[in-house]
Amino acid sequence: MKYHTPEKNISCSREKVYTVLSDFHNLERFQDKVPEGTPSFSVVDSDRCEVELPMAGSLTLTFKEKSFPDKIILCNAPSPLPIQFEITMSLKAKSENETSFSLELDLDLPGFVLAMVGEKKINKSLEKIAHIFTIIPYDQINA
């Protein structure tokens, strides 16, 4: 199933947003600004990140594709969890210092898991992730 967020604006150049989001070490620098209730994460290296999911355990995110400067695709590494997904981050330059940002989640879940989690919660979680990416202080990260 595919889920989409509406486009959101980031007050920074597309190239800078891409540079920050394409290296997990950059995301580690603003971890203290992530809202409460968001799953915690730890950076393994520039291309891998461990995310702790409440009541489900951890999963590893990796970069599947990086297409400078407009697209980044994340996916989960094989794990014992019955979840396979890709998250595509699309970046469009609106102006020199304004970027339009959206997420697309392509999720493969067994039917019983989808029924337990619910599409509303999946959409809400994707929106929360998108919001986090809009509050990153991109200009304060030297990447």
GROMACS .gro file of C-alpha atoms in nm, residues 3-108:
model
  106
    3TYR     CA    1   0.072   0.651   0.161
    4HIS     CA    2   0.159   1.014   0.082
    5THR     CA    3   0.207   1.332   0.279
    6PRO     CA    4   0.103   1.668   0.143
    7GLU     CA    5   0.390   1.891   0.034
    8LYS     CA    6   0.553   2.083   0.315
    9ASN     CA    7   0.789   2.380   0.291
   10ILE     CA    8   1.140   2.398   0.429
   11SER     CA    9   1.316   2.736   0.447
   12CYS     CA   10   1.645   2.620   0.304
   13SER     CA   11   1.794   2.537  -0.037
   14ARG     CA   12   1.715   2.199  -0.189
   15GLU     CA   13   2.086   2.114  -0.210
   16LYS     CA   14   2.139   2.180   0.163
   17VAL     CA   15   1.827   1.981   0.260
   18TYR     CA   16   1.945   1.691   0.044
   19THR     CA   17   2.297   1.703   0.191
   20VAL     CA   18   2.166   1.695   0.548
   21LEU     CA   19   1.906   1.422   0.491
   22SER     CA   20   2.136   1.194   0.290
   23ASP     CA   21   2.372   1.127   0.584
   24PHE     CA   22   2.239   0.983   0.910
   25HIS     CA   23   2.523   1.147   1.106
   26ASN     CA   24   2.364   1.485   1.025
   27LEU     CA   25   2.031   1.373   1.171
   28GLU     CA   26   2.203   1.265   1.491
   29ARG     CA   27   2.297   1.629   1.555
   30PHE     CA   28   1.940   1.742   1.611
   31GLN     CA   29   1.810   1.439   1.803
   32ASP     CA   30   1.736   1.660   2.105
   33LYS     CA   31   1.482   1.857   1.895
   34VAL     CA   32   1.270   1.552   1.807
   35PRO     CA   33   0.926   1.574   1.970
   36GLU     CA   34   0.839   1.344   2.260
   37GLY     CA   35   0.658   1.027   2.162
   38THR     CA   36   0.874   0.983   1.851
   39PRO     CA   37   1.061   0.653   1.824
   40SER     CA   38   1.423   0.686   1.929
   41PHE     CA   39   1.702   0.618   1.685
   42SER     CA   40   2.075   0.560   1.692
   43VAL     CA   41   2.309   0.612   1.402
   44VAL     CA   42   2.518   0.311   1.301
   45ASP     CA   43   2.705   0.490   1.021
   46SER     CA   44   2.632   0.750   0.753
   47ASP     CA   45   2.408   0.504   0.564
   48ARG     CA   46   2.240   0.305   0.845
   49CYS     CA   47   2.025   0.395   1.141
   50GLU     CA   48   1.856   0.178   1.409
   51VAL     CA   49   1.501   0.282   1.501
   52GLU     CA   50   1.327   0.153   1.815
   53LEU     CA   51   0.956   0.088   1.758
   54PRO     CA   52   0.734   0.063   2.065
   55MET     CA   53   0.609  -0.292   2.121
   56ALA     CA   54   0.778  -0.414   1.800
   57GLY     CA   55   1.152  -0.395   1.856
   58SER     CA   56   1.411  -0.232   1.639
   59LEU     CA   57   1.465  -0.212   1.268
   60THR     CA   58   1.749  -0.084   1.055
   61LEU     CA   59   1.693   0.190   0.800
   62THR     CA   60   1.930   0.207   0.505
   63PHE     CA   61   1.957   0.429   0.199
   64LYS     CA   62   1.841   0.243  -0.109
   65GLU     CA   63   1.893   0.530  -0.352
   66LYS     CA   64   2.030   0.882  -0.342
   67SER     CA   65   1.958   1.099  -0.647
   68PHE     CA   66   2.114   1.441  -0.596
   69PRO     CA   67   1.945   1.681  -0.540
   70ASP     CA   68   1.581   1.575  -0.558
   71LYS     CA   69   1.521   1.224  -0.422
   72ILE     CA   70   1.628   0.996  -0.139
   73ILE     CA   71   1.484   0.649  -0.088
   74LEU     CA   72   1.510   0.474   0.249
   75CYS     CA   73   1.422   0.113   0.311
   76ASN     CA   74   1.437  -0.128   0.599
   77ALA     CA   75   1.705  -0.393   0.610
   78PRO     CA   76   1.589  -0.754   0.647
   79SER     CA   77   1.467  -0.819   1.000
   80PRO     CA   78   1.252  -1.063   1.195
   81LEU     CA   79   0.966  -0.809   1.182
   82PRO     CA   80   0.699  -0.885   0.915
   83ILE     CA   81   0.744  -0.539   0.762
   84GLN     CA   82   0.891  -0.432   0.430
   85PHE     CA   83   0.882  -0.069   0.324
   86GLU     CA   84   1.040   0.213   0.129
   87ILE     CA   85   1.014   0.581   0.209
   88THR     CA   86   1.076   0.818  -0.080
   89MET     CA   87   1.167   1.175   0.009
   90SER     CA   88   1.100   1.412  -0.279
   91LEU     CA   89   1.260   1.756  -0.279
   92LYS     CA   90   1.163   2.035  -0.518
   93ALA     CA   91   1.323   2.378  -0.531
   94LYS     CA   92   1.058   2.648  -0.492
   95SER     CA   93   1.320   2.924  -0.482
   96GLU     CA   94   1.686   2.962  -0.393
   97ASN     CA   95   1.612   2.925  -0.020
   98GLU     CA   96   1.279   2.740  -0.019
   99THR     CA   97   1.227   2.367  -0.072
  100SER     CA   98   0.905   2.173  -0.113
  101PHE     CA   99   0.923   1.837   0.060
  102SER     CA  100   0.696   1.530   0.056
  103LEU     CA  101   0.712   1.168   0.164
  104GLU     CA  102   0.573   0.855   0.003
  105LEU     CA  103   0.558   0.532   0.199
  106ASP     CA  104   0.532   0.205   0.008
  107LEU     CA  105   0.442  -0.046   0.278
  108ASP     CA  106   0.406  -0.421   0.258
   0.00000   0.00000   0.00000
